[in-house]
mmCIF file of C-alpha atoms and ligand atoms in Angstrom:
data_model
loop_
_atom_site.group_PDB
_atom_site.id
_atom_site.type_symbol
_atom_site.label_atom_id
_atom_site.label_comp_id
_atom_site.label_asym_id
_atom_site.label_seq_id
_atom_site.Cartn_x
_atom_site.Cartn_y
_atom_site.Cartn_z
ATOM 1 C CA UNK Y 167 -0.079 -0.098 -0.030
ATOM 2 C CA UNK Y 168 1.340 3.589 -0.807
ATOM 3 C CA UNK Y 169 2.349 5.394 2.143
ATOM 4 C CA UNK Y 170 0.232 8.285 3.374
ATOM 5 C CA UNK Y 171 0.525 10.892 5.529
ATOM 6 C CA UNK Y 172 -2.149 12.201 8.099
ATOM 7 C CA UNK Y 173 -2.763 14.850 10.481
ATOM 8 C CA UNK Y 174 -2.482 13.418 14.130
ATOM 9 C CA UNK Y 175 -3.404 16.446 15.975
ATOM 10 C CA UNK Y 176 -4.515 20.449 15.556
ATOM 11 C CA UNK Y 177 -4.280 23.481 17.658
ATOM 12 C CA UNK Y 178 -5.484 26.845 17.204
ATOM 13 C CA UNK Y 179 -4.948 30.392 18.781
ATOM 14 C CA UNK Y 180 -6.790 33.717 18.483
ATOM 15 C CA UNK Y 181 -5.726 36.869 20.086
ATOM 16 C CA UNK Y 182 -8.081 38.192 22.834
ATOM 17 C CA UNK Y 183 -8.835 41.612 21.292
ATOM 18 C CA UNK Y 184 -12.072 41.354 19.441
ATOM 19 C CA UNK Y 185 -12.699 44.100 16.816
ATOM 20 C CA UNK Y 186 -16.487 44.337 15.951
ATOM 21 C CA UNK Y 187 -18.132 45.784 12.989
ATOM 22 C CA UNK Y 188 -19.937 48.378 15.053
ATOM 23 C CA UNK Y 189 -16.447 49.270 16.363
ATOM 24 C CA UNK Y 190 -15.220 49.813 13.036
ATOM 25 C CA UNK Y 191 -18.377 52.012 12.161
ATOM 26 C CA UNK Y 192 -16.888 54.402 14.696
ATOM 27 C CA UNK Y 193 -13.396 54.215 13.132
ATOM 28 C CA UNK Y 194 -14.423 54.949 9.518
ATOM 29 C CA UNK Y 195 -17.248 55.665 7.040
ATOM 30 C CA UNK Y 196 -18.771 51.884 6.907
ATOM 31 C CA UNK Y 197 -21.539 49.807 8.405
ATOM 32 C CA UNK Y 198 -22.106 46.633 10.257
ATOM 33 C CA UNK Y 199 -24.867 45.981 7.661
ATOM 34 C CA UNK Y 200 -22.313 46.391 4.689
ATOM 35 C CA UNK Y 201 -19.811 44.491 6.131
ATOM 36 C CA UNK Y 202 -22.082 41.680 6.872
ATOM 37 C CA UNK Y 203 -24.039 41.598 3.756
ATOM 38 C CA UNK Y 204 -20.794 41.766 1.411
ATOM 39 C CA UNK Y 205 -18.619 39.484 3.350
ATOM 40 C CA UNK Y 206 -20.369 37.607 6.298
ATOM 41 C CA UNK Y 207 -17.886 39.212 8.739
ATOM 42 C CA UNK Y 208 -19.229 40.328 12.052
ATOM 43 C CA UNK Y 209 -15.800 40.650 14.076
ATOM 44 C CA UNK Y 210 -12.201 39.709 14.174
ATOM 45 C CA UNK Y 211 -9.189 39.482 16.360
ATOM 46 C CA UNK Y 212 -6.420 41.751 16.891
ATOM 47 C CA UNK Y 213 -2.934 40.944 17.982
ATOM 48 C CA UNK Y 214 -1.582 43.163 20.534
ATOM 49 C CA UNK Y 215 1.783 45.208 20.207
ATOM 50 C CA UNK Y 216 3.697 42.588 21.852
ATOM 51 C CA UNK Y 217 2.509 39.732 19.495
ATOM 52 C CA UNK Y 218 4.266 38.794 16.266
ATOM 53 C CA UNK Y 219 3.326 35.897 13.833
ATOM 54 C CA UNK Y 220 5.526 33.478 15.641
ATOM 55 C CA UNK Y 221 3.860 34.233 19.021
ATOM 56 C CA UNK Y 222 0.706 33.366 17.581
ATOM 57 C CA UNK Y 223 2.197 30.068 16.043
ATOM 58 C CA UNK Y 224 3.769 29.198 19.503
ATOM 59 C CA UNK Y 225 0.258 29.262 21.105
ATOM 60 C CA UNK Y 226 -1.459 27.030 18.463
ATOM 61 C CA UNK Y 227 1.598 24.588 18.148
ATOM 62 C CA UNK Y 228 1.784 24.159 22.037
ATOM 63 C CA UNK Y 229 -1.877 22.937 21.908
ATOM 64 C CA UNK Y 230 -1.177 20.646 18.951
ATOM 65 C CA UNK Y 231 1.710 19.008 20.602
ATOM 66 C CA UNK Y 232 -0.074 18.760 23.785
ATOM 67 C CA UNK Y 233 -3.061 16.955 22.215
ATOM 68 C CA UNK Y 234 -0.820 14.450 20.143
ATOM 69 C CA UNK Y 235 1.210 13.644 23.525
ATOM 70 C CA UNK Y 236 4.483 14.817 22.012
ATOM 71 C CA UNK Y 237 7.380 17.004 23.151
ATOM 72 C CA UNK Y 238 8.849 19.681 20.843
ATOM 73 C CA UNK Y 239 11.877 17.601 20.602
ATOM 74 C CA UNK Y 240 9.876 14.859 18.641
ATOM 75 C CA UNK Y 241 9.442 17.552 15.747
ATOM 76 C CA UNK Y 242 11.827 16.889 12.989
ATOM 77 C CA UNK Y 243 10.672 19.935 10.759
ATOM 78 C CA UNK Y 244 8.703 23.143 11.089
ATOM 79 C CA UNK Y 245 7.053 24.615 7.985
ATOM 80 C CA UNK Y 246 5.236 28.018 8.750
ATOM 81 C CA UNK Y 247 2.719 29.418 6.214
ATOM 82 C CA UNK Y 248 2.717 33.162 6.858
ATOM 83 C CA UNK Y 249 2.590 36.657 4.978
ATOM 84 C CA UNK Y 250 3.253 38.550 8.118
ATOM 85 C CA UNK Y 251 6.499 36.849 9.409
ATOM 86 C CA UNK Y 252 8.217 38.504 12.600
ATOM 87 C CA UNK Y 253 10.822 39.839 10.017
ATOM 88 C CA UNK Y 254 11.864 39.579 6.247
ATOM 89 C CA UNK Y 255 14.484 37.162 7.736
ATOM 90 C CA UNK Y 256 15.240 34.970 9.758
ATOM 91 C CA UNK Y 257 12.158 32.869 8.968
ATOM 92 C CA UNK Y 258 9.305 32.830 11.154
ATOM 93 C CA UNK Y 259 9.808 28.822 11.513
ATOM 94 C CA UNK Y 260 13.207 29.570 13.259
ATOM 95 C CA UNK Y 261 11.708 31.940 15.833
ATOM 96 C CA UNK Y 262 9.155 29.340 16.355
ATOM 97 C CA UNK Y 263 11.603 26.523 16.544
ATOM 98 C CA UNK Y 264 13.273 28.419 19.517
ATOM 99 C CA UNK Y 265 10.233 29.398 21.437
ATOM 100 C CA UNK Y 266 8.975 25.966 21.467
ATOM 101 C CA UNK Y 267 12.719 24.338 21.928
ATOM 102 C CA UNK Y 268 12.172 22.130 18.979
ATOM 103 C CA UNK Y 269 15.841 21.340 19.055
ATOM 104 C CA UNK Y 270 15.855 18.467 16.444
ATOM 105 C CA UNK Y 271 13.771 20.305 13.921
ATOM 106 C CA UNK Y 272 14.826 22.466 10.721
ATOM 107 C CA UNK Y 273 12.311 25.105 9.787
ATOM 108 C CA UNK Y 274 11.415 27.222 6.988
ATOM 109 C CA UNK Y 275 8.534 29.655 5.721
ATOM 110 C CA UNK Y 276 6.177 29.363 2.890
ATOM 111 C CA UNK Y 277 4.707 32.530 1.304
ATOM 112 C CA UNK Y 278 1.590 31.543 -0.697
ATOM 113 C CA UNK Y 279 -0.795 34.070 0.829
ATOM 114 C CA UNK Y 280 -4.158 32.642 1.783
ATOM 115 C CA UNK Y 281 -3.007 29.335 0.094
ATOM 116 C CA UNK Y 282 0.097 29.168 2.173
ATOM 117 C CA UNK Y 283 -1.356 26.363 4.779
ATOM 118 C CA UNK Y 284 -2.294 24.091 1.711
ATOM 119 C CA UNK Y 285 1.084 24.603 -0.120
ATOM 120 C CA UNK Y 286 2.787 23.730 3.355
ATOM 121 C CA UNK Y 287 0.781 20.674 3.859
ATOM 122 C CA UNK Y 288 1.595 19.688 0.284
ATOM 123 C CA UNK Y 289 5.421 19.882 1.137
ATOM 124 C CA UNK Y 290 4.842 17.833 4.525
ATOM 125 C CA UNK Y 291 2.681 15.439 2.705
ATOM 126 C CA UNK Y 292 5.449 14.788 0.026
ATOM 127 C CA UNK Y 293 8.329 14.702 2.724
ATOM 128 C CA UNK Y 294 6.551 12.140 4.846
ATOM 129 C CA UNK Y 295 5.735 10.153 1.593
ATOM 130 C CA UNK Y 296 9.356 10.231 0.528
ATOM 131 C CA UNK Y 297 10.460 9.174 3.915
ATOM 132 C CA UNK Y 298 12.697 12.424 4.527
ATOM 133 C CA UNK Y 299 10.818 13.344 7.508
ATOM 134 C CA UNK Y 300 8.818 11.484 10.250
ATOM 135 C CA UNK Y 301 7.058 14.246 12.224
ATOM 136 C CA UNK Y 302 6.456 17.723 10.761
ATOM 137 C CA UNK Y 303 4.612 20.698 12.491
ATOM 138 C CA UNK Y 304 2.907 22.622 9.950
ATOM 139 C CA UNK Y 305 1.600 26.146 11.229
ATOM 140 C CA UNK Y 306 -0.473 28.898 9.416
ATOM 141 C CA UNK Y 307 0.011 32.227 11.287
ATOM 142 C CA UNK Y 308 -0.992 35.849 10.740
ATOM 143 C CA UNK Y 309 -0.848 39.333 12.195
ATOM 144 C CA UNK Y 310 -2.435 40.847 9.170
ATOM 145 C CA UNK Y 311 -3.607 43.696 11.294
ATOM 146 C CA UNK Y 312 -0.006 44.981 11.117
ATOM 147 C CA UNK Y 313 0.010 45.205 7.229
ATOM 148 C CA UNK Y 314 -3.908 46.535 7.127
ATOM 149 C CA UNK Y 315 -4.361 50.068 6.075
ATOM 150 C CA UNK Y 316 -6.806 51.074 8.713
ATOM 151 C CA UNK Y 317 -7.918 54.300 6.476
ATOM 152 C CA UNK Y 318 -8.823 52.096 3.892
ATOM 153 C CA UNK Y 319 -12.483 50.848 4.187
ATOM 154 C CA UNK Y 320 -12.259 48.572 1.288
ATOM 155 C CA UNK Y 321 -9.694 46.237 2.620
ATOM 156 C CA UNK Y 322 -9.527 46.957 6.693
ATOM 157 C CA UNK Y 323 -12.861 45.354 7.298
ATOM 158 C CA UNK Y 324 -11.732 41.937 5.920
ATOM 159 C CA UNK Y 325 -8.815 40.852 7.767
ATOM 160 C CA UNK Y 326 -7.833 39.526 11.314
ATOM 161 C CA UNK Y 327 -5.136 37.773 13.157
ATOM 162 C CA UNK Y 328 -5.048 34.169 14.438
ATOM 163 C CA UNK Y 329 -2.857 31.109 14.065
ATOM 164 C CA UNK Y 330 -3.411 27.269 13.434
ATOM 165 C CA UNK Y 331 -0.979 24.373 13.676
ATOM 166 C CA UNK Y 332 -1.145 20.587 12.817
ATOM 167 C CA UNK Y 333 1.254 17.758 13.185
ATOM 168 C CA UNK Y 334 1.863 15.304 10.252
ATOM 169 C CA UNK Y 335 2.970 11.736 10.572
ATOM 170 C CA UNK Y 336 2.913 8.705 8.462
ATOM 171 C CA UNK Y 337 -0.428 6.815 8.322
ATOM 172 C CA UNK Y 338 -0.617 3.115 9.274
ATOM 173 C CA UNK Y 339 -3.925 2.431 7.432
ATOM 174 C CA UNK Y 340 -5.787 3.944 4.262
ATOM 175 C CA UNK Y 341 -6.833 7.133 6.220
ATOM 176 C CA UNK Y 342 -4.897 10.515 5.812
ATOM 177 C CA UNK Y 343 -4.352 12.765 2.836
ATOM 178 C CA UNK Y 344 -5.459 11.526 -0.250
ATOM 179 C CA UNK Y 345 -4.071 14.182 -2.519
ATOM 180 C CA UNK Y 346 -3.146 17.834 -2.451
ATOM 181 C CA UNK Y 347 -3.131 20.070 -5.728
ATOM 182 C CA UNK Y 348 -1.410 23.429 -6.038
ATOM 183 C CA UNK Y 349 -1.605 26.293 -8.453
ATOM 184 C CA UNK Y 350 -0.277 29.625 -9.160
ATOM 185 C CA UNK Y 351 -0.818 32.324 -11.900
ATOM 186 C CA UNK Y 352 1.812 35.081 -11.208
ATOM 187 C CA UNK Y 353 0.180 37.074 -14.071
ATOM 188 C CA UNK Y 354 -2.522 38.196 -11.613
ATOM 189 C CA UNK Y 355 0.072 39.305 -8.924
ATOM 190 C CA UNK Y 356 -1.520 42.771 -8.744
ATOM 191 C CA UNK Y 357 -4.771 41.664 -7.699
ATOM 192 C CA UNK Y 358 -3.718 41.341 -3.781
ATOM 193 C CA UNK Y 359 -0.419 42.519 -2.792
ATOM 194 C CA UNK Y 360 1.874 44.619 -0.542
ATOM 195 C CA UNK Y 361 4.047 46.651 -2.924
ATOM 196 C CA UNK Y 362 6.408 48.203 -0.311
ATOM 197 C CA UNK Y 363 9.150 46.891 2.079
ATOM 198 C CA UNK Y 364 10.424 44.429 -0.543
ATOM 199 C CA UNK Y 365 13.357 44.571 -3.096
ATOM 200 C CA UNK Y 366 10.960 46.245 -5.494
ATOM 201 C CA UNK Y 367 10.177 49.281 -3.437
ATOM 202 C CA UNK Y 368 12.276 48.950 -0.250
ATOM 203 C CA UNK Y 369 11.112 50.811 2.928
ATOM 204 C CA UNK Y 370 11.804 54.612 2.718
ATOM 205 C CA UNK Y 371 10.079 57.598 3.879
ATOM 206 C CA UNK Y 372 8.513 57.847 0.441
ATOM 207 C CA UNK Y 373 7.286 54.392 0.332
ATOM 208 C CA UNK Y 374 5.817 54.994 3.786
ATOM 209 C CA UNK Y 375 4.175 58.324 2.854
ATOM 210 C CA UNK Y 376 2.673 56.419 -0.164
ATOM 211 C CA UNK Y 377 1.223 53.629 2.194
ATOM 212 C CA UNK Y 378 3.279 50.860 0.104
ATOM 213 C CA UNK Y 379 3.482 48.688 3.094
ATOM 214 C CA UNK Y 380 -0.027 48.037 3.381
ATOM 215 C CA UNK Y 381 -2.167 45.299 1.584
ATOM 216 C CA UNK Y 382 -3.625 46.608 -1.717
ATOM 217 C CA UNK Y 383 -6.929 44.730 -3.342
ATOM 218 C CA UNK Y 384 -8.882 44.754 -6.239
ATOM 219 C CA UNK Y 385 -11.939 43.124 -4.334
ATOM 220 C CA UNK Y 386 -14.330 43.022 -7.192
ATOM 221 C CA UNK Y 387 -11.829 41.021 -9.776
ATOM 222 C CA UNK Y 388 -10.497 38.980 -6.920
ATOM 223 C CA UNK Y 389 -14.070 37.671 -6.065
ATOM 224 C CA UNK Y 390 -14.592 36.516 -9.511
ATOM 225 C CA UNK Y 391 -11.421 34.707 -10.104
ATOM 226 C CA UNK Y 392 -11.814 33.066 -6.661
ATOM 227 C CA UNK Y 393 -15.147 31.617 -7.491
ATOM 228 C CA UNK Y 394 -13.816 30.078 -10.659
ATOM 229 C CA UNK Y 395 -10.600 28.667 -9.601
ATOM 230 C CA UNK Y 396 -11.809 27.325 -6.309
ATOM 231 C CA UNK Y 397 -14.829 25.201 -8.290
ATOM 232 C CA UNK Y 398 -11.790 24.004 -10.680
ATOM 233 C CA UNK Y 399 -9.386 22.942 -8.075
ATOM 234 C CA UNK Y 400 -12.155 21.338 -6.201
ATOM 235 C CA UNK Y 401 -13.536 19.219 -9.003
ATOM 236 C CA UNK Y 402 -10.098 18.320 -10.090
ATOM 237 C CA UNK Y 403 -9.108 16.970 -6.619
ATOM 238 C CA UNK Y 404 -12.356 15.108 -6.175
ATOM 239 C CA UNK Y 405 -12.139 13.479 -9.553
ATOM 240 C CA UNK Y 406 -8.461 12.337 -9.012
ATOM 241 C CA UNK Y 407 -9.742 10.575 -6.077
ATOM 242 C CA UNK Y 408 -13.181 9.215 -7.984
ATOM 243 C CA UNK Y 409 -15.055 10.781 -5.172
ATOM 244 C CA UNK Y 410 -18.471 12.622 -5.987
ATOM 245 C CA UNK Y 411 -19.212 15.899 -4.190
ATOM 246 C CA UNK Y 412 -22.116 14.182 -2.566
ATOM 247 C CA UNK Y 413 -19.651 11.766 -0.928
ATOM 248 C CA UNK Y 414 -18.074 14.684 1.083
ATOM 249 C CA UNK Y 415 -18.681 14.660 4.669
ATOM 250 C CA UNK Y 416 -17.285 18.287 4.964
ATOM 251 C CA UNK Y 417 -16.068 21.309 3.329
ATOM 252 C CA UNK Y 418 -13.651 23.480 5.092
ATOM 253 C CA UNK Y 419 -12.805 26.609 2.736
ATOM 254 C CA UNK Y 420 -10.714 29.346 3.238
ATOM 255 C CA UNK Y 421 -12.560 31.862 5.180
ATOM 256 C CA UNK Y 422 -12.444 35.112 2.913
ATOM 257 C CA UNK Y 423 -15.944 35.840 2.133
ATOM 258 C CA UNK Y 424 -19.199 34.002 2.690
ATOM 259 C CA UNK Y 425 -20.514 34.937 -0.519
ATOM 260 C CA UNK Y 426 -17.405 33.154 -2.203
ATOM 261 C CA UNK Y 427 -17.923 30.174 0.094
ATOM 262 C CA UNK Y 428 -21.570 29.845 -0.867
ATOM 263 C CA UNK Y 429 -20.844 30.238 -4.680
ATOM 264 C CA UNK Y 430 -18.169 27.575 -4.458
ATOM 265 C CA UNK Y 431 -20.396 25.207 -2.255
ATOM 266 C CA UNK Y 432 -23.225 25.815 -4.804
ATOM 267 C CA UNK Y 433 -21.243 25.132 -7.778
ATOM 268 C CA UNK Y 434 -20.173 21.707 -6.182
ATOM 269 C CA UNK Y 435 -23.784 21.068 -4.874
ATOM 270 C CA UNK Y 436 -22.463 20.716 -1.276
ATOM 271 C CA UNK Y 437 -25.299 21.821 1.137
ATOM 272 C CA UNK Y 438 -23.724 24.801 3.374
ATOM 273 C CA UNK Y 439 -24.763 22.492 6.671
ATOM 274 C CA UNK Y 440 -21.665 20.468 5.255
ATOM 275 C CA UNK Y 441 -19.560 23.601 5.116
ATOM 276 C CA UNK Y 442 -17.391 24.877 7.895
ATOM 277 C CA UNK Y 443 -17.643 28.711 8.493
ATOM 278 C CA UNK Y 444 -15.959 30.987 11.037
ATOM 279 C CA UNK Y 445 -15.398 33.892 9.321
ATOM 280 C CA UNK Y 446 -18.134 35.931 11.198
ATOM 281 C CA UNK Y 447 -15.944 35.650 14.363
ATOM 282 C CA UNK Y 448 -12.321 36.089 12.758
ATOM 283 C CA UNK Y 449 -12.664 37.545 9.292
ATOM 284 C CA UNK Y 450 -9.877 36.608 6.743
ATOM 285 C CA UNK Y 451 -6.855 35.122 8.609
ATOM 286 C CA UNK Y 452 -5.139 34.364 5.364
ATOM 287 C CA UNK Y 453 -2.551 31.255 5.871
ATOM 288 C CA UNK Y 454 -4.258 30.686 9.426
ATOM 289 C CA UNK Y 455 -7.984 30.247 8.158
ATOM 290 C CA UNK Y 456 -8.038 26.830 7.115
ATOM 291 C CA UNK Y 457 -5.826 25.420 10.375
ATOM 292 C CA UNK Y 458 -8.104 27.259 12.694
ATOM 293 C CA UNK Y 459 -11.347 26.065 10.856
ATOM 294 C CA UNK Y 460 -10.085 22.382 10.779
ATOM 295 C CA UNK Y 461 -9.235 22.672 14.564
ATOM 296 C CA UNK Y 462 -12.544 23.915 15.462
ATOM 297 C CA UNK Y 463 -14.318 21.497 13.355
ATOM 298 C CA UNK Y 464 -12.417 18.518 15.169
ATOM 299 C CA UNK Y 465 -12.886 19.960 18.488
ATOM 300 C CA UNK Y 466 -16.484 20.505 17.893
ATOM 301 C CA UNK Y 467 -16.995 16.756 17.059
ATOM 302 C CA UNK Y 468 -17.815 17.689 13.287
ATOM 303 C CA UNK Y 469 -15.251 15.412 11.960
ATOM 304 C CA UNK Y 470 -15.449 11.493 12.472
ATOM 305 C CA UNK Y 471 -13.177 8.690 11.417
ATOM 306 C CA UNK Y 472 -13.667 7.863 7.761
ATOM 307 C CA UNK Y 473 -15.099 11.178 6.719
ATOM 308 C CA UNK Y 474 -13.844 12.619 3.483
ATOM 309 C CA UNK Y 475 -13.101 16.278 3.979
ATOM 310 C CA UNK Y 476 -12.277 18.865 1.235
ATOM 311 C CA UNK Y 477 -9.945 21.689 2.102
ATOM 312 C CA UNK Y 478 -9.713 24.756 -0.329
ATOM 313 C CA UNK Y 479 -8.075 27.875 -0.569
ATOM 314 C CA UNK Y 480 -7.434 30.787 -2.748
ATOM 315 C CA UNK Y 481 -5.248 33.885 -2.289
ATOM 316 C CA UNK Y 482 -2.357 36.200 -3.235
ATOM 317 C CA UNK Y 483 0.163 35.330 -6.048
ATOM 318 C CA UNK Y 484 -2.330 34.415 -7.261
ATOM 319 C CA UNK Y 485 -2.501 30.871 -5.662
ATOM 320 C CA UNK Y 486 -5.159 28.408 -4.978
ATOM 321 C CA UNK Y 487 -5.119 24.860 -3.722
ATOM 322 C CA UNK Y 488 -7.129 22.145 -2.300
ATOM 323 C CA UNK Y 489 -6.437 18.835 -0.421
ATOM 324 C CA UNK Y 490 -8.771 15.826 0.129
ATOM 325 C CA UNK Y 491 -8.552 13.804 3.597
ATOM 326 C CA UNK Y 492 -10.089 10.743 4.773
ATOM 327 C CA UNK Y 493 -10.169 11.123 8.356
HETATM 328 N N1 LIG Q 628 -18.000 50.058 4.143
HETATM 329 C C1 LIG Q 628 -19.140 50.633 3.074
HETATM 330 N N2 LIG Q 628 -18.979 50.891 1.715
HETATM 331 C C2 LIG Q 628 -17.752 50.315 1.121
HETATM 332 C C3 LIG Q 628 -16.914 49.727 1.971
HETATM 333 C C4 LIG Q 628 -17.079 49.703 3.500
HETATM 334 N N3 LIG Q 628 -16.149 48.705 3.980
HETATM 335 N N4 LIG Q 628 -16.011 49.192 1.136
HETATM 336 C C5 LIG Q 628 -16.271 49.485 -0.091
HETATM 337 N N5 LIG Q 628 -17.550 50.282 -0.099
HETATM 338 C C6 LIG Q 628 -18.127 50.836 -1.118
HETATM 339 C C7 LIG Q 628 -17.366 51.152 -2.425
HETATM 340 O O1 LIG Q 628 -16.778 52.252 -1.968
HETATM 341 C C8 LIG Q 628 -18.281 51.141 -3.504
HETATM 342 O O2 LIG Q 628 -19.304 52.416 -3.545
HETATM 343 P P1 LIG Q 628 -19.280 52.982 -4.935
HETATM 344 O O3 LIG Q 628 -20.487 52.417 -5.378
HETATM 345 O O4 LIG Q 628 -20.071 54.342 -4.424
HETATM 346 O O5 LIG Q 628 -18.216 53.227 -5.417
HETATM 347 C C9 LIG Q 628 -19.245 50.047 -3.111
HETATM 348 O O6 LIG Q 628 -19.331 49.857 -1.639
HETATM 349 C C10 LIG Q 628 -19.112 48.621 -3.840
HETATM 350 O O7 LIG Q 628 -17.912 48.533 -3.757
HETATM 351 P P2 LIG Q 628 -17.455 47.082 -4.452
HETATM 352 O O8 LIG Q 628 -15.902 46.942 -4.204
HETATM 353 O O9 LIG Q 628 -18.019 47.010 -5.844
HETATM 354 O O10 LIG Q 628 -18.018 46.020 -3.234
HETATM 355 P P3 LIG Q 628 -18.306 44.487 -3.534
HETATM 356 O O11 LIG Q 628 -19.630 43.823 -3.650
HETATM 357 O O12 LIG Q 628 -17.076 43.870 -4.470
HETATM 358 O O13 LIG Q 628 -17.607 44.077 -2.058
HETATM 359 C C11 LIG Q 628 -15.391 43.089 -1.380
HETATM 360 C C12 LIG Q 628 -16.322 44.262 -1.742
HETATM 361 C C13 LIG Q 628 -14.053 43.454 -0.960
HETATM 362 C C14 LIG Q 628 -16.124 42.773 0.172
HETATM 363 C C15 LIG Q 628 -15.569 42.009 -2.074
HETATM 364 O O14 LIG Q 628 -15.236 42.291 -3.485
HETATM 365 C C16 LIG Q 628 -14.829 40.826 -2.017
HETATM 366 O O15 LIG Q 628 -14.694 40.131 -0.860
HETATM 367 N N6 LIG Q 628 -13.859 40.482 -2.766
HETATM 368 C C17 LIG Q 628 -12.889 39.366 -2.412
HETATM 369 C C18 LIG Q 628 -11.791 39.868 -1.783
HETATM 370 C C19 LIG Q 628 -11.015 38.730 -0.959
HETATM 371 O O16 LIG Q 628 -11.717 37.816 -0.686
HETATM 372 N N7 LIG Q 628 -9.972 38.746 -1.011
HETATM 373 C C20 LIG Q 628 -8.979 38.049 -0.343
HETATM 374 C C21 LIG Q 628 -8.837 36.805 -1.110
HETATM 375 S S1 LIG Q 628 -7.768 35.484 -0.388
#
C-alpha cells in the first residue's frame, strides 16, 4: 500500500482583543450592515503590540503538541505559512523553533498568501511520503492587522489575526491525505499584494508616505477569479480520487468571504450544513484560516473517522489549492 501522511493533531490560537463591526463604524465610513451583507464578517481578532506571527503560532503549536502527547524535541521539521512573518528574515519557523525548544527540527517559511497552509501541507505530505521526515509541524499564522491600512475601508474590514497548527506523521492505514493540488498564476499578482518593503520598493520615507507597506486589493476582480478557480481545483481533487461531491462529509474552505464560500459550495452542490464557517468571528486570517477552521471542526465533533473532507483555498500570487483527506 502507498505510504500516506495524516494529520494526528491540531491546535489554534486567536488573540484576545475582539474588534466588532460596530466598533469599526466608529473608526471609518462603514456599517455593520454593509460588512455583514458583502462579506459575512461580524468581528475579527487583533494581536496586541507584543504579538508577532511566531507568538501566535507558538500558542497554536503548543496545543497541537500537547494533544498529540508529544514534546517539541519529537518534531523533525517545522513549516510555517505566513505573509506577516516576524521579520523579512530570519524565518518565522526559526523563531517558532526557538520558542518551542524544538531542537531536533529544521524550519522554513512558505509564502503563498491565503493558500500558504495548503502549500505547506503539500510539502509536508511529500516529505513524509518520501521518508525524508517522520513528524512535521505545519503552522499557518498571520498578524494581518499589522499590514492593514486602517484608513482603507475597502480592505481593513476584511482581515484578522490568528494561528492554527497541525502535526503530520506517516499513516498506518488507508486514512490520511489522499491528494493535494496546488496552482499559481503570477500574471494576476496585482489583485492582492503589498507593494512596499521588499526589493522592488524598499522601505523609505516616500514608500511609507505612499502607504506602500499595506495590503492593496482589487476586491471585485479577486472575487470573480476566486469562485472560478476554487470550483476548478475542488473538482480536480475530487475527480483524481474518484469521489463525487455528494460523498464529502465536510468542506473546509478558506474563510475570505461568505459569498465566495456559498458560490463555491453551490457550484459543487455541497449543502451549506456541510461547510465550516467561522469568518463571522475571525474575518480573513489568510494562511491561518484553514488550520483554525479544521481545529474548530475537530474540537466541536464535526469530524468522524472515515469522513472525506475537502480543504480549499485561494489567495495572493495568485495561488489556489485544495486537499482531500480521509479522516
Ligand atoms: N463600507 C461601506 N462601503 C464600502 C466599503 C465598506 N467597508 N468598502 C467599499 N465600499 C463601497 C465602495 O466604495 C463602493 O461604493 P461606490 O459604489 O459608491 O463606488 C461600494 O461599496 C461597492 O464596492 P465594491 O468593491 O464593488 O463592493 P463588492 O460588492 O465587490 O464588495 C468586497 C467588496 C471586498 C467585499 C468583495 O469584492 C470581496 O470580498 N472580494 C474578494 C476579496 C477577497 O476575498 N480577498 C481575499 C482573497 S484571499
